[in-house]
PDB file of C-alpha atoms in Angstrom:
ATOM      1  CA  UNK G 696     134.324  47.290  99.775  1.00 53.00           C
ATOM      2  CA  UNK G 697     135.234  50.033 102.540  1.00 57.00           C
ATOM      3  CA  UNK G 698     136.358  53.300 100.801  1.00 59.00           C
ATOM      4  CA  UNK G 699     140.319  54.111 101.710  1.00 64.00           C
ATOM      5  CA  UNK G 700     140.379  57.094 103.883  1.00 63.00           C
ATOM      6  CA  UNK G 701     142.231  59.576 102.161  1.00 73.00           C
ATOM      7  CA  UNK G 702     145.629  60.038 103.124  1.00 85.00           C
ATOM      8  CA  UNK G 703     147.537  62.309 105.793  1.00 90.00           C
ATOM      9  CA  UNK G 704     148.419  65.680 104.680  1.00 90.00           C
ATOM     10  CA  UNK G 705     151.992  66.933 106.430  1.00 91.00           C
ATOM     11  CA  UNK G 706     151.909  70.669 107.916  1.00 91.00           C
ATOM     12  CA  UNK G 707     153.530  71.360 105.209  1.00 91.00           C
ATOM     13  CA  UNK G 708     150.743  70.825 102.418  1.00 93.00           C
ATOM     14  CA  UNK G 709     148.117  71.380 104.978  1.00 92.00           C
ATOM     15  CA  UNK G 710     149.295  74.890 105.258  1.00 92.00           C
ATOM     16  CA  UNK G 711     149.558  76.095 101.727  1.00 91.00           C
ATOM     17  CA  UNK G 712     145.755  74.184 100.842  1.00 91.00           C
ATOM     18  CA  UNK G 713     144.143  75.974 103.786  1.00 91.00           C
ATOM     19  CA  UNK G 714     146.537  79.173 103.505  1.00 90.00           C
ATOM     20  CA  UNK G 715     147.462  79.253 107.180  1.00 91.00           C
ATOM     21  CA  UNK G 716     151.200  79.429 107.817  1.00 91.00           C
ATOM     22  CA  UNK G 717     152.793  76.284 109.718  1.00 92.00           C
ATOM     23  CA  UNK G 718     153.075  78.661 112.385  1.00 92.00           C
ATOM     24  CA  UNK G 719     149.148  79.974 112.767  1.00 92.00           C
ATOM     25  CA  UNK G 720     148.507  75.844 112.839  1.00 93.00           C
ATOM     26  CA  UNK G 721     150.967  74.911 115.570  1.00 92.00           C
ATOM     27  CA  UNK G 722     149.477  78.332 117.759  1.00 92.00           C
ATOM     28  CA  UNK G 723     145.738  76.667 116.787  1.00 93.00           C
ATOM     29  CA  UNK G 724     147.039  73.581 117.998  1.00 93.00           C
ATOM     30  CA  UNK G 725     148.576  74.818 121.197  1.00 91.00           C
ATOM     31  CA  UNK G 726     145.282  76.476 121.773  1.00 91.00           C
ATOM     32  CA  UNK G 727     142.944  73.470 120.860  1.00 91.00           C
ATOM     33  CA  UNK G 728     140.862  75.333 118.189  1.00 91.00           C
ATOM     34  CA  UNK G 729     142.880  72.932 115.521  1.00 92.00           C
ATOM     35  CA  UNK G 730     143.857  69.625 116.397  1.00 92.00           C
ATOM     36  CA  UNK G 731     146.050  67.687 113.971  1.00 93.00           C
ATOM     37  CA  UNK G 732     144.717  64.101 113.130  1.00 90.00           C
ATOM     38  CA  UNK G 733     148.012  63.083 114.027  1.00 90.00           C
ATOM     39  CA  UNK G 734     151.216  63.937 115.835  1.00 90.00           C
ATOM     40  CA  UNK G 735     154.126  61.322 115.615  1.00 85.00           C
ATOM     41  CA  UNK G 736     155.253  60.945 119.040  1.00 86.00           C
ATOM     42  CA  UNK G 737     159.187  59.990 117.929  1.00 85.00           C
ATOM     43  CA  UNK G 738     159.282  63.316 115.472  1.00 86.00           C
ATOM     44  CA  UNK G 739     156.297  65.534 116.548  1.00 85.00           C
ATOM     45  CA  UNK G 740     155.652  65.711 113.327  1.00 90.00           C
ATOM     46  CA  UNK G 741     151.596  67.387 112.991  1.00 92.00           C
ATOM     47  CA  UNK G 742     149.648  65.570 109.721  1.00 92.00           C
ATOM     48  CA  UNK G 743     146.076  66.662 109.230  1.00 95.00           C
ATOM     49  CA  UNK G 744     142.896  65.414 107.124  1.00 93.00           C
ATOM     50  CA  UNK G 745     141.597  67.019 104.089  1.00 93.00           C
ATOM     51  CA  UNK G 746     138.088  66.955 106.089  1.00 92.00           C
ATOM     52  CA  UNK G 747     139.908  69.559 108.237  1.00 93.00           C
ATOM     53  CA  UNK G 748     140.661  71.726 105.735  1.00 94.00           C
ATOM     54  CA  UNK G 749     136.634  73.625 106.206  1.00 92.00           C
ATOM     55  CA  UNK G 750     137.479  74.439 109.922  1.00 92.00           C
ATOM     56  CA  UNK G 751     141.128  75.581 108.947  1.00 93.00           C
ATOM     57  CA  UNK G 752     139.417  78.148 106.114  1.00 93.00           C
ATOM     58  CA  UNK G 753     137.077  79.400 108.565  1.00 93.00           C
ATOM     59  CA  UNK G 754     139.163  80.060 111.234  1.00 93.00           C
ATOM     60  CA  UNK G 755     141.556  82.196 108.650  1.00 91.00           C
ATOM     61  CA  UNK G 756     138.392  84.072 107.702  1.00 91.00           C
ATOM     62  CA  UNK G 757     137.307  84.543 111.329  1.00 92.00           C
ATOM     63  CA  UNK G 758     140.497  85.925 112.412  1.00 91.00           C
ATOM     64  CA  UNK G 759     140.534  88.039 109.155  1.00 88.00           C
ATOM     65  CA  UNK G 760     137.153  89.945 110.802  1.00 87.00           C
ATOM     66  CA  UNK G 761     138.919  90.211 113.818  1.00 85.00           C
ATOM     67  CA  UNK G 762     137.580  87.621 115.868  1.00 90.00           C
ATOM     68  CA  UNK G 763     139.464  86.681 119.025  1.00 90.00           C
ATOM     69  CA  UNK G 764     140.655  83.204 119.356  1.00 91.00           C
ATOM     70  CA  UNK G 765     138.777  82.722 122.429  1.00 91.00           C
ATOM     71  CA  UNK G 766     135.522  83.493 120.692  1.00 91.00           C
ATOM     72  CA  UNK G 767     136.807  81.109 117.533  1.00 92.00           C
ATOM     73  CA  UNK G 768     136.766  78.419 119.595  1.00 92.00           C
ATOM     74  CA  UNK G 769     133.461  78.823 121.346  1.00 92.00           C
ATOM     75  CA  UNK G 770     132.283  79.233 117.472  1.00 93.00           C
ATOM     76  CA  UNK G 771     133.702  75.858 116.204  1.00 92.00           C
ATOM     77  CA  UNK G 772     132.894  73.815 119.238  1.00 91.00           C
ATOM     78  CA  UNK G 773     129.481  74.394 118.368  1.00 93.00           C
ATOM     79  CA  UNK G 774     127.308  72.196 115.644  1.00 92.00           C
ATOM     80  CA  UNK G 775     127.649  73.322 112.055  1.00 88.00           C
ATOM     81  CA  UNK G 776     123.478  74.430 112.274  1.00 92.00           C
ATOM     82  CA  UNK G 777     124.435  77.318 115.206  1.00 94.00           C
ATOM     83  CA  UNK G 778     127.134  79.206 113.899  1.00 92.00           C
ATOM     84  CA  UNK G 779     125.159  81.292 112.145  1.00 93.00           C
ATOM     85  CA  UNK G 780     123.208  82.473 115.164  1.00 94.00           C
ATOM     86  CA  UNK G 781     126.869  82.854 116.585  1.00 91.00           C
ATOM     87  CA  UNK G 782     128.230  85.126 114.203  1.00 92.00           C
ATOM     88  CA  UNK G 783     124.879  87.400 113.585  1.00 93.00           C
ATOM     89  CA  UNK G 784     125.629  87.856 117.742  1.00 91.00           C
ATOM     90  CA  UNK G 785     129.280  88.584 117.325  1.00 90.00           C
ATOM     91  CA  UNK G 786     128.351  91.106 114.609  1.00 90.00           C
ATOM     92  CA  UNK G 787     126.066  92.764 116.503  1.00 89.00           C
ATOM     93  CA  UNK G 788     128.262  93.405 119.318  1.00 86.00           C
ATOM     94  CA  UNK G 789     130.804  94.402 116.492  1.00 87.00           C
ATOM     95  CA  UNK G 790     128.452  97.410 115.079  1.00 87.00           C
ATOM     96  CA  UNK G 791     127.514  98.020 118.792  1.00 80.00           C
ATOM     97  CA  UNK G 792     131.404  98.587 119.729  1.00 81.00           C
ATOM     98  CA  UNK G 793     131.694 100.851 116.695  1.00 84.00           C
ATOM     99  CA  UNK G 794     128.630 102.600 117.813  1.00 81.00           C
ATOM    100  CA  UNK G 795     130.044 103.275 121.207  1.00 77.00           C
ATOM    101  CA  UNK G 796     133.439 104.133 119.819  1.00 82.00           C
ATOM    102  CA  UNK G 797     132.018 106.572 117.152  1.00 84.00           C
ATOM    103  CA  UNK G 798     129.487 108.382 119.493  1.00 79.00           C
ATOM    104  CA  UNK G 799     132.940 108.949 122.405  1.00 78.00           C
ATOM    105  CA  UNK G 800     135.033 110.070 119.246  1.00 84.00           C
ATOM    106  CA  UNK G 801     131.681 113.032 118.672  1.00 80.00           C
ATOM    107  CA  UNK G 802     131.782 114.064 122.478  1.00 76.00           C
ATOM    108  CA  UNK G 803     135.662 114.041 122.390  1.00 80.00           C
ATOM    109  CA  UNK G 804     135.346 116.432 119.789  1.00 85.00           C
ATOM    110  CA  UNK G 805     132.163 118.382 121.682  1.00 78.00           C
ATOM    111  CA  UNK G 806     134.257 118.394 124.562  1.00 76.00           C
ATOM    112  CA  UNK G 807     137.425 119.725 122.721  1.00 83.00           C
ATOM    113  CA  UNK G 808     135.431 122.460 121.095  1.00 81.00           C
ATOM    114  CA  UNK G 809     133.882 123.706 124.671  1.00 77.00           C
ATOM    115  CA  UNK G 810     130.224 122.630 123.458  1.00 74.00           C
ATOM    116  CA  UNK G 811     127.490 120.952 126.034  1.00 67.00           C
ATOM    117  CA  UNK G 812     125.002 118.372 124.299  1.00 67.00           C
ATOM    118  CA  UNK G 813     121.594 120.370 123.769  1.00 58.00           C
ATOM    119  CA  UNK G 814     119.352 117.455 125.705  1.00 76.00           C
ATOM    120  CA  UNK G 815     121.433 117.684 129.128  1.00 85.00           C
ATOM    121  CA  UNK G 816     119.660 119.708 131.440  1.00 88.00           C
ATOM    122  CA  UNK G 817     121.857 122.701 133.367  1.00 91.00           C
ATOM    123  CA  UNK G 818     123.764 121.868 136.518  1.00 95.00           C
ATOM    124  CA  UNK G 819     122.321 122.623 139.576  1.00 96.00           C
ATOM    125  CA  UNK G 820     123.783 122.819 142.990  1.00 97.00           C
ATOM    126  CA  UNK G 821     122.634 121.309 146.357  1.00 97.00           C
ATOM    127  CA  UNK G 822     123.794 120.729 150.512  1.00 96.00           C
ATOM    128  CA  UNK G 823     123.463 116.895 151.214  1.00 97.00           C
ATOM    129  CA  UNK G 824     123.510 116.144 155.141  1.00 97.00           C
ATOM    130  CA  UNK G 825     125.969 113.783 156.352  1.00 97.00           C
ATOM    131  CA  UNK G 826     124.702 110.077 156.386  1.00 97.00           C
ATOM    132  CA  UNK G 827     124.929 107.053 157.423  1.00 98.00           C
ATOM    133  CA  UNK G 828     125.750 104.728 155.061  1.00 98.00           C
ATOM    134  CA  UNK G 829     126.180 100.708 154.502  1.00 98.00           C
ATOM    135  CA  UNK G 830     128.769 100.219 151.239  1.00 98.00           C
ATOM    136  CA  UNK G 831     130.389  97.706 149.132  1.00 97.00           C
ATOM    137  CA  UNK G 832     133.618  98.467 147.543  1.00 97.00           C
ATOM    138  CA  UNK G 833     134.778  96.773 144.053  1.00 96.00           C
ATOM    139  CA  UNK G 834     137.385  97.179 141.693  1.00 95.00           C
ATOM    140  CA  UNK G 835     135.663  95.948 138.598  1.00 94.00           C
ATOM    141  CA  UNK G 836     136.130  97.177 134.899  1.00 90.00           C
ATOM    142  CA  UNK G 837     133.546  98.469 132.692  1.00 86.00           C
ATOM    143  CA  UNK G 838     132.269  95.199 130.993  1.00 85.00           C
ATOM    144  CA  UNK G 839     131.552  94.189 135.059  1.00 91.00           C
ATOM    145  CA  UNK G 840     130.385  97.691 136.030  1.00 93.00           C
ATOM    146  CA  UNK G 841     126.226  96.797 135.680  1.00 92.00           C
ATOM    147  CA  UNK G 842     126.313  93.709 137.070  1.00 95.00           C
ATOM    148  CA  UNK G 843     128.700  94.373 140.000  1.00 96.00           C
ATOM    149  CA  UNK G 844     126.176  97.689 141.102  1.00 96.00           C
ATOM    150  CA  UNK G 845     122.870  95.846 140.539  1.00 95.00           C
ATOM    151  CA  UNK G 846     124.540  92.649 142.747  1.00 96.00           C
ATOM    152  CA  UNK G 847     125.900  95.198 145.310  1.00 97.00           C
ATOM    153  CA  UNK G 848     122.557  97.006 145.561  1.00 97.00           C
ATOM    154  CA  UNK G 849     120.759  93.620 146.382  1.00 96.00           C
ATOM    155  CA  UNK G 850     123.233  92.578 149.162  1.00 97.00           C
ATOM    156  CA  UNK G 851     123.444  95.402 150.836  1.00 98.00           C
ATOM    157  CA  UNK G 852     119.376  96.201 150.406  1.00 97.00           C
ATOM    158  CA  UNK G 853     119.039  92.241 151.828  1.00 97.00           C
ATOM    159  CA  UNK G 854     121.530  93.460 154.427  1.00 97.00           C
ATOM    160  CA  UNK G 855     119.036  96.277 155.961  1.00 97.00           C
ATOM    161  CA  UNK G 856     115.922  93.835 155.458  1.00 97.00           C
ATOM    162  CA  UNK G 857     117.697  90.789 157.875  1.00 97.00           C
ATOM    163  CA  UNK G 858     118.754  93.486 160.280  1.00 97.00           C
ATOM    164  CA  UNK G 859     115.850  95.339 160.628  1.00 96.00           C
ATOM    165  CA  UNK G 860     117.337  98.798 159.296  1.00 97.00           C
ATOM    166  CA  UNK G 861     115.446 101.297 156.569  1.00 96.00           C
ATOM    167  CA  UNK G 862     116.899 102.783 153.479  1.00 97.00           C
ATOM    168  CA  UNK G 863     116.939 106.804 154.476  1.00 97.00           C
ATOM    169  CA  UNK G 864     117.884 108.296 150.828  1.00 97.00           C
ATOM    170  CA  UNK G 865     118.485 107.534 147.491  1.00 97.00           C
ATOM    171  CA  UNK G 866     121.590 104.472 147.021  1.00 98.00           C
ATOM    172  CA  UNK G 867     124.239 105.881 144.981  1.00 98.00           C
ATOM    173  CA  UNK G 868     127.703 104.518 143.266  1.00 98.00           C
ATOM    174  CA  UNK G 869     130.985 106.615 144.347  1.00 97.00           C
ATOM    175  CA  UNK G 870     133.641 106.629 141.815  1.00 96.00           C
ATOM    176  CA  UNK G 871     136.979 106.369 143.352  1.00 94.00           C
ATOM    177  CA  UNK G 872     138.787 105.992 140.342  1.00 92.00           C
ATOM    178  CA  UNK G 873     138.131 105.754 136.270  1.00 89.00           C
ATOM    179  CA  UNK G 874     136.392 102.209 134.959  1.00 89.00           C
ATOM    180  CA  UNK G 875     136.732 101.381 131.520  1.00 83.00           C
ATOM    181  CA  UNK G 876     138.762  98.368 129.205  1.00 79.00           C
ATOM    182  CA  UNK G 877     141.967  99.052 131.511  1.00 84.00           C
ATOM    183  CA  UNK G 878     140.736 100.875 134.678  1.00 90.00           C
ATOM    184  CA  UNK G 879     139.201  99.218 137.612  1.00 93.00           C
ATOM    185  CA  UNK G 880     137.897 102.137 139.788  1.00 89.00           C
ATOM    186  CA  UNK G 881     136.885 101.664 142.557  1.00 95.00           C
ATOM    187  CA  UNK G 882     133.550 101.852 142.623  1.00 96.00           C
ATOM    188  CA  UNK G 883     131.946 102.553 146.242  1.00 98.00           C
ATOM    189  CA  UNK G 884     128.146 100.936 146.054  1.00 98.00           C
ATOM    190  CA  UNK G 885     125.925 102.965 149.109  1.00 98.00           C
ATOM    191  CA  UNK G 886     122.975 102.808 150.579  1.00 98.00           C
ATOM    192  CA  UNK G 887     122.248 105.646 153.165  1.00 98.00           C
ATOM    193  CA  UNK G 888     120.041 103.947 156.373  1.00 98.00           C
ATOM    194  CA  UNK G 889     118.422 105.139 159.616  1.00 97.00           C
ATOM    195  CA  UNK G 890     117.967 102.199 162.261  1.00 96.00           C
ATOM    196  CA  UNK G 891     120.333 100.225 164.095  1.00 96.00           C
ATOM    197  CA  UNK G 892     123.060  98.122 162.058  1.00 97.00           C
ATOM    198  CA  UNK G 893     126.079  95.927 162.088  1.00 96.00           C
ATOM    199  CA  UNK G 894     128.867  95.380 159.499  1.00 95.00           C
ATOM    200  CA  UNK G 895     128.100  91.798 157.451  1.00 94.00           C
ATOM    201  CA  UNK G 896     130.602  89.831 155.189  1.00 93.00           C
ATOM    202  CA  UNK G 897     131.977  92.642 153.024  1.00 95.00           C
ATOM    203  CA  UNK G 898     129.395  95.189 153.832  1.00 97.00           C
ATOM    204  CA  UNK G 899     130.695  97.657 156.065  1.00 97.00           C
ATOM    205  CA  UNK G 900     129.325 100.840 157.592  1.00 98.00           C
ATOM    206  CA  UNK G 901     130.604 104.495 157.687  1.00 97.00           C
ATOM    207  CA  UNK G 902     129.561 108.106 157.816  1.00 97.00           C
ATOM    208  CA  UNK G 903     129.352 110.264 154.522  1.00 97.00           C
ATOM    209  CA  UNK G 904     130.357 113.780 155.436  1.00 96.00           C
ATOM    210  CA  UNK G 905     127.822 116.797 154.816  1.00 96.00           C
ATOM    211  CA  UNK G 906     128.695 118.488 150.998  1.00 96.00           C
ATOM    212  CA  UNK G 907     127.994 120.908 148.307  1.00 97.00           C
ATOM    213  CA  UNK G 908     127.370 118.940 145.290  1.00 97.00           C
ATOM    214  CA  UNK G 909     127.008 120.254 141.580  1.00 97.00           C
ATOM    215  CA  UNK G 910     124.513 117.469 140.051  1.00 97.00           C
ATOM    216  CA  UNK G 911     122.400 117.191 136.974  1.00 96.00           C
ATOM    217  CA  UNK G 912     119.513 114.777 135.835  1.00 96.00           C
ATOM    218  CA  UNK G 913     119.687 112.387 133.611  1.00 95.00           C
ATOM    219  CA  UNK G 914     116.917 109.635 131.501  1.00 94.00           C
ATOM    220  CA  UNK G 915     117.787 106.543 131.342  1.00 93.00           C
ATOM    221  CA  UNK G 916     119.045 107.096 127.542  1.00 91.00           C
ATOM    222  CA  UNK G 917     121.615 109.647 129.005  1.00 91.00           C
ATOM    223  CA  UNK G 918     123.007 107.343 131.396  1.00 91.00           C
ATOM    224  CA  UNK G 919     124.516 105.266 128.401  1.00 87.00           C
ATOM    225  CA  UNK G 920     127.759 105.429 127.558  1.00 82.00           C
ATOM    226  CA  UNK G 921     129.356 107.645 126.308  1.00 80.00           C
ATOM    227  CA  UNK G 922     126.412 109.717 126.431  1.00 83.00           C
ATOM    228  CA  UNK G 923     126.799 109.742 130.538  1.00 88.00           C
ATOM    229  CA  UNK G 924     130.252 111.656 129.719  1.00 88.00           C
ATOM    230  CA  UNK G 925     128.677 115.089 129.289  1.00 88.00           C
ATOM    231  CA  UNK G 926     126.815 114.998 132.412  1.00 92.00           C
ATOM    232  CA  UNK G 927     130.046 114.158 134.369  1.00 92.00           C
ATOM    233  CA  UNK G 928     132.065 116.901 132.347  1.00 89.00           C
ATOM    234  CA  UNK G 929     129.104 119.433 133.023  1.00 91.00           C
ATOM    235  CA  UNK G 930     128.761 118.734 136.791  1.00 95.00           C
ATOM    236  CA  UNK G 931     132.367 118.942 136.931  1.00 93.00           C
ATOM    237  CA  UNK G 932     133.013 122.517 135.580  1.00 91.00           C
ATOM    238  CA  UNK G 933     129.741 123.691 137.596  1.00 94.00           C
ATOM    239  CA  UNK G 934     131.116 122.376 141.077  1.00 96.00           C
ATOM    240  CA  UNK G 935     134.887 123.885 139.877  1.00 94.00           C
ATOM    241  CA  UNK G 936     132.756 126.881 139.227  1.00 94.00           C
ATOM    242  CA  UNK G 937     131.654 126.876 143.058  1.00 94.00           C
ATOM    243  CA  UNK G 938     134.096 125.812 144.951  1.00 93.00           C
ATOM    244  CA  UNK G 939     137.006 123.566 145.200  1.00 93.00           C
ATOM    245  CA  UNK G 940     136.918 119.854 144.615  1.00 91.00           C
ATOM    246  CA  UNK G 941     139.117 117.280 144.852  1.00 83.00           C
ATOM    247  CA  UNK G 942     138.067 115.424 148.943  1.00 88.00           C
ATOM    248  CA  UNK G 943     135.110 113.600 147.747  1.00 94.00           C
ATOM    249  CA  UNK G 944     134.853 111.758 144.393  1.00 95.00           C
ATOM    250  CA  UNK G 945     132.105 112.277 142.087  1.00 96.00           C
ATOM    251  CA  UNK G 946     129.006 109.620 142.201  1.00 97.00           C
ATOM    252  CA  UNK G 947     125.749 108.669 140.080  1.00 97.00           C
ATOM    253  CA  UNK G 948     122.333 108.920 142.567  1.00 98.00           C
ATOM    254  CA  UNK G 949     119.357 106.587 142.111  1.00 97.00           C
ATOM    255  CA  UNK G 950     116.068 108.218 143.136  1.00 95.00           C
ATOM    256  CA  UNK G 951     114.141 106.355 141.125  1.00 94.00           C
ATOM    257  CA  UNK G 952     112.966 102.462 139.805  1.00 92.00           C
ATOM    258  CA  UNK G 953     116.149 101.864 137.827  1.00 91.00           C
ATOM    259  CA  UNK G 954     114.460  98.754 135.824  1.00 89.00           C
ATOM    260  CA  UNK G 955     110.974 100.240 135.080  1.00 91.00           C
ATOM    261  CA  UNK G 956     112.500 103.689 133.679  1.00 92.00           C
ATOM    262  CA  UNK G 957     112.194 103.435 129.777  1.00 93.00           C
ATOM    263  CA  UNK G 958     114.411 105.405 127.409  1.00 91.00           C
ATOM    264  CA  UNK G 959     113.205 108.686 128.096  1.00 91.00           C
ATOM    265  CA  UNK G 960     111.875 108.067 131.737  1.00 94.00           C
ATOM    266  CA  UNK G 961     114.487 110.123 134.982  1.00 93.00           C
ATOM    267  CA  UNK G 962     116.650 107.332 135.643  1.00 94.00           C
ATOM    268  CA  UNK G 963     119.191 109.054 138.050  1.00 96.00           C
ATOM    269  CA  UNK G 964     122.095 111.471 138.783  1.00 97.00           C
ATOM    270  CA  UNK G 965     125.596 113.100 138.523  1.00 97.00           C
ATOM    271  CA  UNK G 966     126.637 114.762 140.838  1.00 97.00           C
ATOM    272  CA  UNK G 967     130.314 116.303 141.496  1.00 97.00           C
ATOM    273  CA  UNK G 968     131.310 117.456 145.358  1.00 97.00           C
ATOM    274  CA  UNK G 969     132.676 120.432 146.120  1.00 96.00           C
ATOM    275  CA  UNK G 970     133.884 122.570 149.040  1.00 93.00           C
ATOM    276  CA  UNK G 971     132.408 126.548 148.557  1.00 93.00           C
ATOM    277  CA  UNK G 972     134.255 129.552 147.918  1.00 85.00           C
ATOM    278  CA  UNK G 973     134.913 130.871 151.138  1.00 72.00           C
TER     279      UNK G 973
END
């Protein structure tokens, strides 16, 4: 004899045995992370199963740790045996973000009380010639920012190869504007070149004028954020100390293997333009 499925439970009781309000189960609805069993199509009436009643619980706890929907729903659509493996990946990006947010908070406070990390190097000053340059512009925010520069680098380095052209200096990244959560730059990707050349899709060419530049080096570790942060507020107050800024925007130089420098190997630049004291 077949075992009677047990019967519907209205919104009603669903929500006070799974402890989600009627409203958080019509919003998981809308969104498809919590489908009622069944929705009468003359009353719209939702009525779940008791089976449901695991997923419901979990998504209350998920949401209680903060979990965006989005990410709740990439969690339950996968089998029972991965979640795990989900969640030790969303709490690692968890204690990363508090890293990141704890570490700004420190040079906030570094910065507020006029002090310079001990491991950045002193500012020095340098004349860059003018150069020709190919670039790609982006507006991109800073979850994008890595893999928009590495995938500008490569079209615009494939660029020079099918034309025949040579790089001529180190590529750098011109910062037009701030990138983080809510800024989008832009970001100026450039690749200085000697040879003959033609604009190519979205690549286009231009001269960069002749500058002063305060600049400072930086390993690969530095270059993190928010660590980065001191090197731009350093290079800033030694090119204010020189001169005048405020024509050319600041820019992170590349003179060196980006992907083979470890931790502690010179990774790149800062460097802030300026316009001497007359």
């Amino acid at each position: 004899m077949l075992t009677p499925a047990p019967p519907l439970m209205t919104i009603g009781a669903f929500a006070g045995a799974s402890r989600l309000s009627p409203k958080a189960l019509r919003l998981y609805d809308e969104l498809g992370l919590l489908r009622p069993a069944q929705v009468d199509p003359q009353s719209g009436y939702r009525r779940y199963t008791p089976a449901q009643l695991a997923d419901a619980r979990l998504i209350g706890r998920l949401r209680q740790a903060d979990m965006p929907l989005p990410a709740i729903g990439a969690l339950l659509a996968l089998p029972a045996g991965e979640r795990p493996t989900a969640l030790r990946l969303h709490l690692a990006a968890l204690d990363a973000e508090h890293r990141q947010r704890r570490d700004l908070t420190r040079h906030l406070i570094q910065h507020l009380e006029g002090e310079t990390p001990m491991s950045l190097s002193t500012p020095q000053t340098r004349t860059v010639p003018a150069q020709n340059v190919a670039t790609l512009t982006r507006q991109v925010y800073v979850d994008g920012l890595s893999a928009a520069i590495s995938q500008g680098m490569t079209t615009l380095l494939q660029t020079l190869r099918d034309q025949g052209a040579q790089p001529a200096a180190a590529p750098f990244v011109i910062y037009h504007g701030e990138v983080n959560a809510d800024s989008d730059g832009p970001i100026e990707i450039c690749v200085p070149y000697s040879g003959t050349l033609h604009p190519a899709g979205e690549v286009a060419l231009r001269v960069e004028p002749a500058h002063a530049e305060a600049f400072v080096s930086l390993t690969r570790a530095q270059f993190e954020f928010p660590a980065i942060l001191a090197a731009y507020d350093a290079t800033c107050a030694a090119a204010q100390a020189q001169g005048t800024c405020g024509d050319l925007s600041p820019r992170e130089v590349y003179p060196h293997d980006w992907d083979a420098a470890g931790a502690g190997d010179p990774a790149g630049e800062v460097a802030w333009p300026y316009h001497p004291h007359a």
